């Protein structure tokens, strides 16, 4: 909750998502405690560069200095993925590798938690790792998914997690 409150100080609408959310949910479901890699902060604004992300990270670090913040403007991420430009944070998330990771949260005006999950929450709650439809479209993308499944070691870190590999 402290991280969600910290994100509210940013001068842009932002979400916390990806592995941070997935890991917290799976830690709770599996009754384990895994190490925090980083806190992925997502926002969207066309026409800005990486310097703006760095400035937002510094703002967050001034609020919670011991948190490993990672701020990414999703309007720029299409260039890393070889895709057409994204239209929003949610649209960018549709191009992420796994459905269970494509989840973001933020606090609404009343202090409630707002959820952005383009593929729903079923795979997250079900501890099921499957590629997003975008990752199933080409062999090179399926290979990226397979590589992540090996490097992330989801099945070893969280009991009961099942990785469903599409055919290469």
PDB file of N, CA and C in Angstrom, residues 23-130:
ATOM      1  N   UNK A  23       4.010 -11.293  -8.302  1.00  0.00           N
ATOM      2  CA  UNK A  23       4.767 -11.908  -7.209  1.00  0.00           C
ATOM      3  C   UNK A  23       4.059 -11.764  -5.872  1.00  0.00           C
ATOM      4  N   UNK A  24       3.496 -10.601  -5.612  1.00  0.00           N
ATOM      5  CA  UNK A  24       2.781 -10.412  -4.344  1.00  0.00           C
ATOM      6  C   UNK A  24       1.577 -11.350  -4.234  1.00  0.00           C
ATOM      7  N   UNK A  25       0.850 -11.482  -5.337  1.00  0.00           N
ATOM      8  CA  UNK A  25      -0.323 -12.364  -5.324  1.00  0.00           C
ATOM      9  C   UNK A  25       0.117 -13.810  -5.140  1.00  0.00           C
ATOM     10  N   UNK A  26       1.106 -14.245  -5.892  1.00  0.00           N
ATOM     11  CA  UNK A  26       1.546 -15.633  -5.770  1.00  0.00           C
ATOM     12  C   UNK A  26       2.202 -15.905  -4.420  1.00  0.00           C
ATOM     13  N   UNK A  27       2.928 -14.934  -3.874  1.00  0.00           N
ATOM     14  CA  UNK A  27       3.467 -15.104  -2.515  1.00  0.00           C
ATOM     15  C   UNK A  27       2.328 -15.392  -1.533  1.00  0.00           C
ATOM     16  N   UNK A  28       1.257 -14.618  -1.628  1.00  0.00           N
ATOM     17  CA  UNK A  28       0.125 -14.800  -0.715  1.00  0.00           C
ATOM     18  C   UNK A  28      -0.570 -16.142  -0.956  1.00  0.00           C
ATOM     19  N   UNK A  29      -0.778 -16.503  -2.207  1.00  0.00           N
ATOM     20  CA  UNK A  29      -1.462 -17.760  -2.514  1.00  0.00           C
ATOM     21  C   UNK A  29      -0.642 -18.986  -2.123  1.00  0.00           C
ATOM     22  N   UNK A  30       0.676 -18.871  -2.218  1.00  0.00           N
ATOM     23  CA  UNK A  30       1.550 -20.018  -1.957  1.00  0.00           C
ATOM     24  C   UNK A  30       2.178 -19.978  -0.565  1.00  0.00           C
ATOM     25  N   UNK A  31       1.859 -18.946   0.194  1.00  0.00           N
ATOM     26  CA  UNK A  31       2.400 -18.781   1.536  1.00  0.00           C
ATOM     27  C   UNK A  31       3.928 -18.832   1.549  1.00  0.00           C
ATOM     28  N   UNK A  32       4.527 -18.056   0.643  1.00  0.00           N
ATOM     29  CA  UNK A  32       5.981 -17.918   0.581  1.00  0.00           C
ATOM     30  C   UNK A  32       6.327 -16.436   0.539  1.00  0.00           C
ATOM     31  N   UNK A  33       7.575 -16.139   0.700  1.00  0.00           N
ATOM     32  CA  UNK A  33       8.051 -14.751   0.614  1.00  0.00           C
ATOM     33  C   UNK A  33       9.225 -14.738  -0.355  1.00  0.00           C
ATOM     34  N   UNK A  34       9.051 -14.107  -1.511  1.00  0.00           N
ATOM     35  CA  UNK A  34      10.136 -14.020  -2.483  1.00  0.00           C
ATOM     36  C   UNK A  34      10.739 -12.625  -2.449  1.00  0.00           C
ATOM     37  N   UNK A  35      11.941 -12.518  -2.961  1.00  0.00           N
ATOM     38  CA  UNK A  35      12.629 -11.228  -2.992  1.00  0.00           C
ATOM     39  C   UNK A  35      11.972 -10.288  -3.994  1.00  0.00           C
ATOM     40  N   UNK A  36      11.969  -9.016  -3.652  1.00  0.00           N
ATOM     41  CA  UNK A  36      11.429  -7.972  -4.517  1.00  0.00           C
ATOM     42  C   UNK A  36      12.499  -7.555  -5.516  1.00  0.00           C
ATOM     43  N   UNK A  37      12.231  -7.791  -6.803  1.00  0.00           N
ATOM     44  CA  UNK A  37      13.175  -7.372  -7.832  1.00  0.00           C
ATOM     45  C   UNK A  37      13.085  -5.866  -8.066  1.00  0.00           C
ATOM     46  N   UNK A  38      11.892  -5.411  -8.348  1.00  0.00           N
ATOM     47  CA  UNK A  38      11.658  -3.984  -8.558  1.00  0.00           C
ATOM     48  C   UNK A  38      10.165  -3.720  -8.513  1.00  0.00           C
ATOM     49  N   UNK A  39       9.830  -2.444  -8.473  1.00  0.00           N
ATOM     50  CA  UNK A  39       8.428  -2.039  -8.524  1.00  0.00           C
ATOM     51  C   UNK A  39       8.225  -1.358  -9.870  1.00  0.00           C
ATOM     52  N   UNK A  40       7.486  -2.039 -10.749  1.00  0.00           N
ATOM     53  CA  UNK A  40       7.248  -1.532 -12.102  1.00  0.00           C
ATOM     54  C   UNK A  40       6.136  -0.495 -12.082  1.00  0.00           C
ATOM     55  N   UNK A  41       6.483   0.731 -12.440  1.00  0.00           N
ATOM     56  CA  UNK A  41       5.522   1.831 -12.509  1.00  0.00           C
ATOM     57  C   UNK A  41       5.288   2.141 -13.982  1.00  0.00           C
ATOM     58  N   UNK A  42       4.028   2.114 -14.367  1.00  0.00           N
ATOM     59  CA  UNK A  42       3.634   2.273 -15.765  1.00  0.00           C
ATOM     60  C   UNK A  42       2.851   3.560 -15.944  1.00  0.00           C
ATOM     61  N   UNK A  43       3.149   4.277 -16.995  1.00  0.00           N
ATOM     62  CA  UNK A  43       2.387   5.466 -17.323  1.00  0.00           C
ATOM     63  C   UNK A  43       2.415   5.610 -18.832  1.00  0.00           C
ATOM     64  N   UNK A  44       1.686   6.581 -19.362  1.00  0.00           N
ATOM     65  CA  UNK A  44       1.585   6.723 -20.809  1.00  0.00           C
ATOM     66  C   UNK A  44       1.537   8.195 -21.192  1.00  0.00           C
ATOM     67  N   UNK A  45       2.482   8.603 -22.021  1.00  0.00           N
ATOM     68  CA  UNK A  45       2.469   9.946 -22.593  1.00  0.00           C
ATOM     69  C   UNK A  45       3.332   9.945 -23.844  1.00  0.00           C
ATOM     70  N   UNK A  46       2.734  10.278 -24.965  1.00  0.00           N
ATOM     71  CA  UNK A  46       3.490  10.347 -26.212  1.00  0.00           C
ATOM     72  C   UNK A  46       4.421  11.551 -26.181  1.00  0.00           C
ATOM     73  N   UNK A  47       5.536  11.423 -26.873  1.00  0.00           N
ATOM     74  CA  UNK A  47       6.446  12.548 -27.041  1.00  0.00           C
ATOM     75  C   UNK A  47       7.397  12.799 -25.882  1.00  0.00           C
ATOM     76  N   UNK A  48       7.564  11.867 -24.990  1.00  0.00           N
ATOM     77  CA  UNK A  48       8.541  12.038 -23.916  1.00  0.00           C
ATOM     78  C   UNK A  48       9.637  10.990 -24.078  1.00  0.00           C
ATOM     79  N   UNK A  49      10.781  11.266 -23.478  1.00  0.00           N
ATOM     80  CA  UNK A  49      11.891  10.327 -23.594  1.00  0.00           C
ATOM     81  C   UNK A  49      12.198   9.684 -22.244  1.00  0.00           C
ATOM     82  N   UNK A  50      13.253   8.901 -22.220  1.00  0.00           N
ATOM     83  CA  UNK A  50      13.629   8.194 -21.008  1.00  0.00           C
ATOM     84  C   UNK A  50      14.006   9.100 -19.858  1.00  0.00           C
ATOM     85  N   UNK A  51      14.366  10.338 -20.151  1.00  0.00           N
ATOM     86  CA  UNK A  51      14.721  11.276 -19.081  1.00  0.00           C
ATOM     87  C   UNK A  51      13.518  11.532 -18.172  1.00  0.00           C
ATOM     88  N   UNK A  52      12.342  11.538 -18.720  1.00  0.00           N
ATOM     89  CA  UNK A  52      11.134  11.744 -17.914  1.00  0.00           C
ATOM     90  C   UNK A  52      10.910  10.555 -16.970  1.00  0.00           C
ATOM     91  N   UNK A  53      11.159   9.342 -17.467  1.00  0.00           N
ATOM     92  CA  UNK A  53      11.062   8.165 -16.599  1.00  0.00           C
ATOM     93  C   UNK A  53      12.031   8.293 -15.424  1.00  0.00           C
ATOM     94  N   UNK A  54      13.252   8.703 -15.722  1.00  0.00           N
ATOM     95  CA  UNK A  54      14.268   8.850 -14.671  1.00  0.00           C
ATOM     96  C   UNK A  54      13.860   9.906 -13.656  1.00  0.00           C
ATOM     97  N   UNK A  55      13.267  10.998 -14.128  1.00  0.00           N
ATOM     98  CA  UNK A  55      12.816  12.059 -13.208  1.00  0.00           C
ATOM     99  C   UNK A  55      11.698  11.532 -12.298  1.00  0.00           C
ATOM    100  N   UNK A  56      10.791  10.752 -12.857  1.00  0.00           N
ATOM    101  CA  UNK A  56       9.714  10.176 -12.053  1.00  0.00           C
ATOM    102  C   UNK A  56      10.266   9.164 -11.040  1.00  0.00           C
ATOM    103  N   UNK A  57      11.269   8.402 -11.433  1.00  0.00           N
ATOM    104  CA  UNK A  57      11.908   7.480 -10.496  1.00  0.00           C
ATOM    105  C   UNK A  57      12.532   8.249  -9.324  1.00  0.00           C
ATOM    106  N   UNK A  58      13.173   9.383  -9.621  1.00  0.00           N
ATOM    107  CA  UNK A  58      13.771  10.200  -8.554  1.00  0.00           C
ATOM    108  C   UNK A  58      12.704  10.730  -7.608  1.00  0.00           C
ATOM    109  N   UNK A  59      11.556  11.120  -8.163  1.00  0.00           N
ATOM    110  CA  UNK A  59      10.455  11.581  -7.312  1.00  0.00           C
ATOM    111  C   UNK A  59      10.004  10.466  -6.367  1.00  0.00           C
ATOM    112  N   UNK A  60       9.844   9.281  -6.908  1.00  0.00           N
ATOM    113  CA  UNK A  60       9.417   8.149  -6.089  1.00  0.00           C
ATOM    114  C   UNK A  60      10.473   7.796  -5.036  1.00  0.00           C
ATOM    115  N   UNK A  61      11.727   7.869  -5.430  1.00  0.00           N
ATOM    116  CA  UNK A  61      12.814   7.565  -4.490  1.00  0.00           C
ATOM    117  C   UNK A  61      12.871   8.580  -3.351  1.00  0.00           C
ATOM    118  N   UNK A  62      12.405   9.785  -3.604  1.00  0.00           N
ATOM    119  CA  UNK A  62      12.384  10.773  -2.522  1.00  0.00           C
ATOM    120  C   UNK A  62      11.291  10.452  -1.503  1.00  0.00           C
ATOM    121  N   UNK A  63      10.281   9.710  -1.925  1.00  0.00           N
ATOM    122  CA  UNK A  63       9.189   9.315  -1.032  1.00  0.00           C
ATOM    123  C   UNK A  63       9.527   8.005  -0.322  1.00  0.00           C
ATOM    124  N   UNK A  64       9.962   7.005  -1.092  1.00  0.00           N
ATOM    125  CA  UNK A  64      10.343   5.695  -0.549  1.00  0.00           C
ATOM    126  C   UNK A  64      11.722   5.325  -1.109  1.00  0.00           C
ATOM    127  N   UNK A  65      12.781   5.784  -0.458  1.00  0.00           N
ATOM    128  CA  UNK A  65      14.131   5.603  -1.014  1.00  0.00           C
ATOM    129  C   UNK A  65      14.629   4.164  -1.051  1.00  0.00           C
ATOM    130  N   UNK A  66      14.084   3.276  -0.257  1.00  0.00           N
ATOM    131  CA  UNK A  66      14.580   1.903  -0.222  1.00  0.00           C
ATOM    132  C   UNK A  66      13.876   0.978  -1.217  1.00  0.00           C
ATOM    133  N   UNK A  67      12.985   1.532  -2.012  1.00  0.00           N
ATOM    134  CA  UNK A  67      12.240   0.738  -2.996  1.00  0.00           C
ATOM    135  C   UNK A  67      12.949   0.819  -4.346  1.00  0.00           C
ATOM    136  N   UNK A  68      13.180  -0.314  -4.994  1.00  0.00           N
ATOM    137  CA  UNK A  68      13.805  -0.312  -6.327  1.00  0.00           C
ATOM    138  C   UNK A  68      12.784   0.019  -7.425  1.00  0.00           C
ATOM    139  N   UNK A  69      12.551   1.289  -7.643  1.00  0.00           N
ATOM    140  CA  UNK A  69      11.563   1.742  -8.616  1.00  0.00           C
ATOM    141  C   UNK A  69      12.052   1.515 -10.039  1.00  0.00           C
ATOM    142  N   UNK A  70      11.132   1.182 -10.925  1.00  0.00           N
ATOM    143  CA  UNK A  70      11.414   1.053 -12.348  1.00  0.00           C
ATOM    144  C   UNK A  70      10.239   1.667 -13.105  1.00  0.00           C
ATOM    145  N   UNK A  71      10.424   2.884 -13.592  1.00  0.00           N
ATOM    146  CA  UNK A  71       9.356   3.628 -14.258  1.00  0.00           C
ATOM    147  C   UNK A  71       9.519   3.492 -15.766  1.00  0.00           C
ATOM    148  N   UNK A  72       8.431   3.148 -16.454  1.00  0.00           N
ATOM    149  CA  UNK A  72       8.465   2.977 -17.906  1.00  0.00           C
ATOM    150  C   UNK A  72       7.242   3.618 -18.549  1.00  0.00           C
ATOM    151  N   UNK A  73       7.496   4.574 -19.411  1.00  0.00           N
ATOM    152  CA  UNK A  73       6.436   5.168 -20.219  1.00  0.00           C
ATOM    153  C   UNK A  73       6.061   4.158 -21.302  1.00  0.00           C
ATOM    154  N   UNK A  74       4.880   3.618 -21.215  1.00  0.00           N
ATOM    155  CA  UNK A  74       4.450   2.577 -22.143  1.00  0.00           C
ATOM    156  C   UNK A  74       4.273   3.093 -23.569  1.00  0.00           C
ATOM    157  N   UNK A  75       4.243   4.397 -23.763  1.00  0.00           N
ATOM    158  CA  UNK A  75       4.149   4.965 -25.111  1.00  0.00           C
ATOM    159  C   UNK A  75       5.426   4.719 -25.904  1.00  0.00           C
ATOM    160  N   UNK A  76       6.530   4.455 -25.220  1.00  0.00           N
ATOM    161  CA  UNK A  76       7.808   4.217 -25.898  1.00  0.00           C
ATOM    162  C   UNK A  76       8.142   2.736 -26.049  1.00  0.00           C
ATOM    163  N   UNK A  77       7.447   1.861 -25.360  1.00  0.00           N
ATOM    164  CA  UNK A  77       7.834   0.458 -25.299  1.00  0.00           C
ATOM    165  C   UNK A  77       7.653  -0.295 -26.616  1.00  0.00           C
ATOM    166  N   UNK A  78       6.800   0.206 -27.496  1.00  0.00           N
ATOM    167  CA  UNK A  78       6.616  -0.492 -28.779  1.00  0.00           C
ATOM    168  C   UNK A  78       7.919  -0.579 -29.562  1.00  0.00           C
ATOM    169  N   UNK A  79       8.806   0.396 -29.397  1.00  0.00           N
ATOM    170  CA  UNK A  79      10.072   0.370 -30.129  1.00  0.00           C
ATOM    171  C   UNK A  79      10.961  -0.779 -29.661  1.00  0.00           C
ATOM    172  N   UNK A  80      10.871  -1.135 -28.392  1.00  0.00           N
ATOM    173  CA  UNK A  80      11.654  -2.264 -27.865  1.00  0.00           C
ATOM    174  C   UNK A  80      11.116  -3.598 -28.373  1.00  0.00           C
ATOM    175  N   UNK A  81       9.834  -3.634 -28.690  1.00  0.00           N
ATOM    176  CA  UNK A  81       9.179  -4.884 -29.048  1.00  0.00           C
ATOM    177  C   UNK A  81       8.933  -5.052 -30.543  1.00  0.00           C
ATOM    178  N   UNK A  82       9.262  -4.022 -31.331  1.00  0.00           N
ATOM    179  CA  UNK A  82       9.041  -4.108 -32.765  1.00  0.00           C
ATOM    180  C   UNK A  82       7.579  -4.076 -33.163  1.00  0.00           C
ATOM    181  N   UNK A  83       6.769  -3.388 -32.356  1.00  0.00           N
ATOM    182  CA  UNK A  83       5.334  -3.301 -32.616  1.00  0.00           C
ATOM    183  C   UNK A  83       4.959  -1.915 -33.131  1.00  0.00           C
ATOM    184  N   UNK A  84       3.733  -1.800 -33.606  1.00  0.00           N
ATOM    185  CA  UNK A  84       3.177  -0.486 -33.916  1.00  0.00           C
ATOM    186  C   UNK A  84       2.985   0.262 -32.592  1.00  0.00           C
ATOM    187  N   UNK A  85       2.905   1.576 -32.625  1.00  0.00           N
ATOM    188  CA  UNK A  85       2.742   2.332 -31.368  1.00  0.00           C
ATOM    189  C   UNK A  85       1.521   1.877 -30.573  1.00  0.00           C
ATOM    190  N   UNK A  86       1.672   1.897 -29.269  1.00  0.00           N
ATOM    191  CA  UNK A  86       0.590   1.554 -28.360  1.00  0.00           C
ATOM    192  C   UNK A  86      -0.266   2.791 -28.104  1.00  0.00           C
ATOM    193  N   UNK A  87      -1.520   2.565 -27.750  1.00  0.00           N
ATOM    194  CA  UNK A  87      -2.462   3.658 -27.545  1.00  0.00           C
ATOM    195  C   UNK A  87      -2.683   4.005 -26.074  1.00  0.00           C
ATOM    196  N   UNK A  88      -2.268   3.122 -25.164  1.00  0.00           N
ATOM    197  CA  UNK A  88      -2.515   3.337 -23.737  1.00  0.00           C
ATOM    198  C   UNK A  88      -1.688   2.332 -22.936  1.00  0.00           C
ATOM    199  N   UNK A  89      -1.710   2.464 -21.625  1.00  0.00           N
ATOM    200  CA  UNK A  89      -1.046   1.475 -20.772  1.00  0.00           C
ATOM    201  C   UNK A  89      -1.675   0.105 -20.998  1.00  0.00           C
ATOM    202  N   UNK A  90      -2.990   0.034 -21.002  1.00  0.00           N
ATOM    203  CA  UNK A  90      -3.671  -1.245 -21.210  1.00  0.00           C
ATOM    204  C   UNK A  90      -3.335  -1.875 -22.551  1.00  0.00           C
ATOM    205  N   UNK A  91      -3.265  -1.071 -23.584  1.00  0.00           N
ATOM    206  CA  UNK A  91      -2.916  -1.578 -24.911  1.00  0.00           C
ATOM    207  C   UNK A  91      -1.490  -2.118 -24.910  1.00  0.00           C
ATOM    208  N   UNK A  92      -0.574  -1.433 -24.260  1.00  0.00           N
ATOM    209  CA  UNK A  92       0.802  -1.927 -24.154  1.00  0.00           C
ATOM    210  C   UNK A  92       0.836  -3.265 -23.428  1.00  0.00           C
ATOM    211  N   UNK A  93       0.058  -3.381 -22.366  1.00  0.00           N
ATOM    212  CA  UNK A  93       0.032  -4.611 -21.588  1.00  0.00           C
ATOM    213  C   UNK A  93      -0.460  -5.798 -22.413  1.00  0.00           C
ATOM    214  N   UNK A  94      -1.286  -5.555 -23.395  1.00  0.00           N
ATOM    215  CA  UNK A  94      -1.754  -6.628 -24.276  1.00  0.00           C
ATOM    216  C   UNK A  94      -0.601  -7.266 -25.049  1.00  0.00           C
ATOM    217  N   UNK A  95       0.536  -6.572 -25.111  1.00  0.00           N
ATOM    218  CA  UNK A  95       1.703  -7.055 -25.842  1.00  0.00           C
ATOM    219  C   UNK A  95       2.763  -7.648 -24.914  1.00  0.00           C
ATOM    220  N   UNK A  96       2.472  -7.731 -23.639  1.00  0.00           N
ATOM    221  CA  UNK A  96       3.413  -8.318 -22.692  1.00  0.00           C
ATOM    222  C   UNK A  96       3.465  -9.826 -22.890  1.00  0.00           C
ATOM    223  N   UNK A  97       4.471 -10.497 -22.360  1.00  0.00           N
ATOM    224  CA  UNK A  97       4.618 -11.934 -22.606  1.00  0.00           C
ATOM    225  C   UNK A  97       3.554 -12.835 -21.996  1.00  0.00           C
ATOM    226  N   UNK A  98       3.186 -12.629 -20.708  1.00  0.00           N
ATOM    227  CA  UNK A  98       2.288 -13.562 -20.032  1.00  0.00           C
ATOM    228  C   UNK A  98       1.029 -12.861 -19.536  1.00  0.00           C
ATOM    229  N   UNK A  99      -0.071 -13.592 -19.569  1.00  0.00           N
ATOM    230  CA  UNK A  99      -1.337 -13.025 -19.101  1.00  0.00           C
ATOM    231  C   UNK A  99      -1.331 -12.760 -17.599  1.00  0.00           C
ATOM    232  N   UNK A 100      -0.713 -13.635 -16.822  1.00  0.00           N
ATOM    233  CA  UNK A 100      -0.700 -13.458 -15.360  1.00  0.00           C
ATOM    234  C   UNK A 100       0.133 -12.262 -14.924  1.00  0.00           C
ATOM    235  N   UNK A 101       1.042 -11.827 -15.780  1.00  0.00           N
ATOM    236  CA  UNK A 101       1.887 -10.668 -15.474  1.00  0.00           C
ATOM    237  C   UNK A 101       1.247  -9.380 -15.977  1.00  0.00           C
ATOM    238  N   UNK A 102       0.324  -9.480 -16.903  1.00  0.00           N
ATOM    239  CA  UNK A 102      -0.321  -8.304 -17.496  1.00  0.00           C
ATOM    240  C   UNK A 102      -1.440  -7.798 -16.584  1.00  0.00           C
ATOM    241  N   UNK A 103      -1.039  -7.384 -15.391  1.00  0.00           N
ATOM    242  CA  UNK A 103      -1.963  -6.864 -14.385  1.00  0.00           C
ATOM    243  C   UNK A 103      -1.314  -5.650 -13.735  1.00  0.00           C
ATOM    244  N   UNK A 104      -2.092  -4.604 -13.557  1.00  0.00           N
ATOM    245  CA  UNK A 104      -1.595  -3.399 -12.894  1.00  0.00           C
ATOM    246  C   UNK A 104      -2.665  -2.877 -11.939  1.00  0.00           C
ATOM    247  N   UNK A 105      -2.219  -2.159 -10.927  1.00  0.00           N
ATOM    248  CA  UNK A 105      -3.133  -1.607  -9.924  1.00  0.00           C
ATOM    249  C   UNK A 105      -2.730  -0.172  -9.591  1.00  0.00           C
ATOM    250  N   UNK A 106      -3.691   0.576  -9.112  1.00  0.00           N
ATOM    251  CA  UNK A 106      -3.448   1.916  -8.576  1.00  0.00           C
ATOM    252  C   UNK A 106      -4.596   2.245  -7.631  1.00  0.00           C
ATOM    253  N   UNK A 107      -4.399   3.286  -6.844  1.00  0.00           N
ATOM    254  CA  UNK A 107      -5.456   3.735  -5.951  1.00  0.00           C
ATOM    255  C   UNK A 107      -6.358   4.714  -6.689  1.00  0.00           C
ATOM    256  N   UNK A 108      -7.657   4.571  -6.491  1.00  0.00           N
ATOM    257  CA  UNK A 108      -8.584   5.533  -7.086  1.00  0.00           C
ATOM    258  C   UNK A 108      -8.734   6.734  -6.145  1.00  0.00           C
ATOM    259  N   UNK A 109      -9.573   7.657  -6.518  1.00  0.00           N
ATOM    260  CA  UNK A 109      -9.748   8.892  -5.741  1.00  0.00           C
ATOM    261  C   UNK A 109     -10.254   8.637  -4.329  1.00  0.00           C
ATOM    262  N   UNK A 110     -10.949   7.532  -4.125  1.00  0.00           N
ATOM    263  CA  UNK A 110     -11.495   7.206  -2.805  1.00  0.00           C
ATOM    264  C   UNK A 110     -10.585   6.289  -1.993  1.00  0.00           C
ATOM    265  N   UNK A 111      -9.412   5.974  -2.529  1.00  0.00           N
ATOM    266  CA  UNK A 111      -8.479   5.103  -1.818  1.00  0.00           C
ATOM    267  C   UNK A 111      -8.696   3.627  -2.079  1.00  0.00           C
ATOM    268  N   UNK A 112      -9.629   3.298  -2.967  1.00  0.00           N
ATOM    269  CA  UNK A 112      -9.839   1.900  -3.345  1.00  0.00           C
ATOM    270  C   UNK A 112      -8.829   1.489  -4.401  1.00  0.00           C
ATOM    271  N   UNK A 113      -8.670   0.205  -4.564  1.00  0.00           N
ATOM    272  CA  UNK A 113      -7.719  -0.303  -5.543  1.00  0.00           C
ATOM    273  C   UNK A 113      -8.423  -0.508  -6.878  1.00  0.00           C
ATOM    274  N   UNK A 114      -7.883   0.121  -7.894  1.00  0.00           N
ATOM    275  CA  UNK A 114      -8.362  -0.023  -9.269  1.00  0.00           C
ATOM    276  C   UNK A 114      -7.442  -1.019  -9.977  1.00  0.00           C
ATOM    277  N   UNK A 115      -8.020  -1.936 -10.734  1.00  0.00           N
ATOM    278  CA  UNK A 115      -7.257  -2.993 -11.398  1.00  0.00           C
ATOM    279  C   UNK A 115      -7.363  -2.831 -12.911  1.00  0.00           C
ATOM    280  N   UNK A 116      -6.240  -2.964 -13.584  1.00  0.00           N
ATOM    281  CA  UNK A 116      -6.187  -2.977 -15.045  1.00  0.00           C
ATOM    282  C   UNK A 116      -5.630  -4.344 -15.442  1.00  0.00           C
ATOM    283  N   UNK A 117      -6.439  -5.166 -16.065  1.00  0.00           N
ATOM    284  CA  UNK A 117      -6.041  -6.530 -16.420  1.00  0.00           C
ATOM    285  C   UNK A 117      -6.674  -6.889 -17.759  1.00  0.00           C
ATOM    286  N   UNK A 118      -5.996  -6.589 -18.874  1.00  0.00           N
ATOM    287  CA  UNK A 118      -6.598  -6.827 -20.189  1.00  0.00           C
ATOM    288  C   UNK A 118      -6.990  -8.274 -20.459  1.00  0.00           C
ATOM    289  N   UNK A 119      -6.387  -9.228 -19.761  1.00  0.00           N
ATOM    290  CA  UNK A 119      -6.728 -10.639 -19.956  1.00  0.00           C
ATOM    291  C   UNK A 119      -7.457 -11.215 -18.749  1.00  0.00           C
ATOM    292  N   UNK A 120      -7.919 -10.347 -17.867  1.00  0.00           N
ATOM    293  CA  UNK A 120      -8.599 -10.793 -16.670  1.00  0.00           C
ATOM    294  C   UNK A 120      -7.613 -11.237 -15.599  1.00  0.00           C
ATOM    295  N   UNK A 121      -8.171 -11.782 -14.531  1.00  0.00           N
ATOM    296  CA  UNK A 121      -7.361 -12.191 -13.380  1.00  0.00           C
ATOM    297  C   UNK A 121      -7.307 -13.701 -13.189  1.00  0.00           C
ATOM    298  N   UNK A 122      -7.995 -14.440 -14.037  1.00  0.00           N
ATOM    299  CA  UNK A 122      -8.083 -15.886 -13.867  1.00  0.00           C
ATOM    300  C   UNK A 122      -6.735 -16.587 -13.835  1.00  0.00           C
ATOM    301  N   UNK A 123      -5.828 -16.236 -14.752  1.00  0.00           N
ATOM    302  CA  UNK A 123      -4.526 -16.895 -14.777  1.00  0.00           C
ATOM    303  C   UNK A 123      -3.678 -16.488 -13.574  1.00  0.00           C
ATOM    304  N   UNK A 124      -3.782 -15.245 -13.154  1.00  0.00           N
ATOM    305  CA  UNK A 124      -3.046 -14.799 -11.972  1.00  0.00           C
ATOM    306  C   UNK A 124      -3.508 -15.578 -10.747  1.00  0.00           C
ATOM    307  N   UNK A 125      -4.814 -15.588 -10.470  1.00  0.00           N
ATOM    308  CA  UNK A 125      -5.350 -16.305  -9.311  1.00  0.00           C
ATOM    309  C   UNK A 125      -5.157 -17.814  -9.439  1.00  0.00           C
ATOM    310  N   UNK A 126      -5.185 -18.310 -10.670  1.00  0.00           N
ATOM    311  CA  UNK A 126      -5.030 -19.739 -10.903  1.00  0.00           C
ATOM    312  C   UNK A 126      -3.592 -20.217 -10.955  1.00  0.00           C
ATOM    313  N   UNK A 127      -2.661 -19.299 -10.792  1.00  0.00           N
ATOM    314  CA  UNK A 127      -1.220 -19.613 -10.839  1.00  0.00           C
ATOM    315  C   UNK A 127      -0.868 -20.337 -12.141  1.00  0.00           C
ATOM    316  N   UNK A 128      -1.340 -19.747 -13.209  1.00  0.00           N
ATOM    317  CA  UNK A 128      -1.173 -20.328 -14.541  1.00  0.00           C
ATOM    318  C   UNK A 128      -0.418 -19.329 -15.411  1.00  0.00           C
ATOM    319  N   UNK A 129       0.688 -19.775 -16.000  1.00  0.00           N
ATOM    320  CA  UNK A 129       1.493 -18.917 -16.869  1.00  0.00           C
ATOM    321  C   UNK A 129       1.268 -19.350 -18.304  1.00  0.00           C
ATOM    322  N   UNK A 130       0.632 -18.492 -19.072  1.00  0.00           N
ATOM    323  CA  UNK A 130       0.405 -18.742 -20.494  1.00  0.00           C
ATOM    324  C   UNK A 130       0.779 -17.479 -21.262  1.00  0.00           C
TER     325      UNK A 130
END
